[in-house]
Short mmCIF file of C-alpha atoms in Angstrom, two decimals:
data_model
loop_
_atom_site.label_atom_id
_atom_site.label_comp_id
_atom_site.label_asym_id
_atom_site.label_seq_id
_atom_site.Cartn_x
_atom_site.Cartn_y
_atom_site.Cartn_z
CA UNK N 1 -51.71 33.40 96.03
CA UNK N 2 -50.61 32.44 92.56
CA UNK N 3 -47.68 30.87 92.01
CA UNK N 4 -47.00 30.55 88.02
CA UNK N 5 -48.81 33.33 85.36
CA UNK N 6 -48.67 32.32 81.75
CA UNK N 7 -50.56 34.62 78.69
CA UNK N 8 -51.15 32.29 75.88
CA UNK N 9 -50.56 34.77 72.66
CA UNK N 10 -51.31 31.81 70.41
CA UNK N 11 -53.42 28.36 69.78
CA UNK N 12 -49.79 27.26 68.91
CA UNK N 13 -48.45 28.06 71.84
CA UNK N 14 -51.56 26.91 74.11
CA UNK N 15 -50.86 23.51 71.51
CA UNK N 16 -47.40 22.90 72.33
CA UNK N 17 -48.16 23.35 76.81
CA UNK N 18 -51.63 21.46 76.61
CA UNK N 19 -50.85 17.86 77.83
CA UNK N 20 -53.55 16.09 76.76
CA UNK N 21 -51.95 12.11 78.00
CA UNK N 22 -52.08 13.68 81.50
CA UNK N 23 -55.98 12.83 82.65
CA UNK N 24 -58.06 14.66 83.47
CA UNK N 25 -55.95 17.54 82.10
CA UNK N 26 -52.44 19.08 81.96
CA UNK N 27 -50.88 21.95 81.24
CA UNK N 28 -46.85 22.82 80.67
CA UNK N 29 -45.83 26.17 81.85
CA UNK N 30 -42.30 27.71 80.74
CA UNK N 31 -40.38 28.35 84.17
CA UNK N 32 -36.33 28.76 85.13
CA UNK N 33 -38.08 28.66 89.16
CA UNK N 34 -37.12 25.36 90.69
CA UNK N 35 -39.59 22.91 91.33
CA UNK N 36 -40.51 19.43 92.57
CA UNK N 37 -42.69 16.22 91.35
CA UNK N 38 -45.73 16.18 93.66
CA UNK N 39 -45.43 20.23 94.45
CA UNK N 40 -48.56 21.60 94.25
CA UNK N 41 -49.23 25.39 92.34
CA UNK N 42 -51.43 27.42 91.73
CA UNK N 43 -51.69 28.98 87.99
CA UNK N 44 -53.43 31.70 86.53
CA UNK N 45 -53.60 31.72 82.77
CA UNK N 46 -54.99 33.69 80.07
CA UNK N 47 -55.97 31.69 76.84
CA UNK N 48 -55.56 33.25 73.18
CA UNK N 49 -57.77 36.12 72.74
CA UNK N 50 -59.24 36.21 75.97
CA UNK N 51 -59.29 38.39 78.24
CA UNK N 52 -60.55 36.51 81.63
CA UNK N 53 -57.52 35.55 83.82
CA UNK N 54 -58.17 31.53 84.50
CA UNK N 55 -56.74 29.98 88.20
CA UNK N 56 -56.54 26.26 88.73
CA UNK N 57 -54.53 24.35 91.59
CA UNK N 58 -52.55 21.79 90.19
CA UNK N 59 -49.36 18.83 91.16
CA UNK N 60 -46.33 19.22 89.51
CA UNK N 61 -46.12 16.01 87.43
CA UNK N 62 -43.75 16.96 84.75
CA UNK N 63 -40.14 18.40 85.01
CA UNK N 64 -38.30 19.51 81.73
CA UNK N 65 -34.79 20.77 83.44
CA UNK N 66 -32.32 22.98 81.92
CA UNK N 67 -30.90 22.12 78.76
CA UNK N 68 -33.95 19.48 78.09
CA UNK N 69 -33.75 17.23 75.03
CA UNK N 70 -35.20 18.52 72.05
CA UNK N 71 -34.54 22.45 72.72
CA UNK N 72 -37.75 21.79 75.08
CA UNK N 73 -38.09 25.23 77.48
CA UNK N 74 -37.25 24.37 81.07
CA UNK N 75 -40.45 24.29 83.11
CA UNK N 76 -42.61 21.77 84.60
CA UNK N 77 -46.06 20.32 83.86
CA UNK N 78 -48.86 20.73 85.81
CA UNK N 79 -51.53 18.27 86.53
CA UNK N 80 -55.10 20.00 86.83
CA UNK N 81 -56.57 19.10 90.20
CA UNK N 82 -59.37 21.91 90.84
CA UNK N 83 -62.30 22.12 87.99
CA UNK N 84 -60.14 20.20 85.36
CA UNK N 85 -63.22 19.05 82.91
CA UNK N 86 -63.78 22.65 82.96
CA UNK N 87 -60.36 24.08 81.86
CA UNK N 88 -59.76 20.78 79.74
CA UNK N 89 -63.40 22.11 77.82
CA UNK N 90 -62.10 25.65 77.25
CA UNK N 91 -58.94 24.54 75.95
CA UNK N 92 -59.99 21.83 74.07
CA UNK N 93 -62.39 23.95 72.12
CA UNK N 94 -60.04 25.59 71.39
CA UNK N 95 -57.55 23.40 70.23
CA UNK N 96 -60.32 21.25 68.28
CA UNK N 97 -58.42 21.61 65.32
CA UNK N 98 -54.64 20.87 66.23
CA UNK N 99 -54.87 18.04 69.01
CA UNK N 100 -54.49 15.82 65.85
CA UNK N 101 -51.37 17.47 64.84
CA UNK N 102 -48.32 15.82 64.76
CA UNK N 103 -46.11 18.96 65.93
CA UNK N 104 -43.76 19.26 68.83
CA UNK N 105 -44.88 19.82 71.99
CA UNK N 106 -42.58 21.07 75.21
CA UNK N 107 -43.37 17.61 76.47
CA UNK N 108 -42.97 14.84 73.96
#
């Protein structure tokens, strides 16, 4: 059963949920659903482009509430526990070009 679904239209919108400081992997997904540090979820995603549907289990590590500093989306961040060099690979080709950027993320 999957919990969250995300379609990344965009590498700047894959850019601004990837949380590269969260090892192996991380990924932010925009929710209003309640949830809980330590929660695990199940995601299915779709990168930019793509059309193969990607499912990881993950731990809620990451909680950006309502009304979040910054005009960050509410949502929480997801710490990838099944295959993570794998997903952190596809992603981070990629992003090769903007994980040196310097703009916002939904995180920090």
């Amino acid at each position: 059963m999957v919990d969250l679904m995300v379609n990344f239209d965009t590498l700047h919108q894959l850019y601004r949920a990837y949380m590269p400081f969260i090892k192996p992997a991380g990924l932010f997904v925009s929710t209003s659903e309640s949830h809980f540090l330590g929660q695990e979820l199940t995601l299915a995603y779709r990168l930019p482009g793509a059309t193969a549907v990607h499912q990881l289990r993950g731990v809620v590590v990451w909680i950006n509430p309502v009304g979040a500093s910054g005009g960050r989306p509410p949502g929480v961040g997801l710490k990838i526990m099944s295959d993570a060099e794998t997903h952190k690979h596809h992603i981070e080709n990629l992003l090769s070009r903007e994980l040196a950027s310097g703009d916002l993320t939904c995180t920090m």
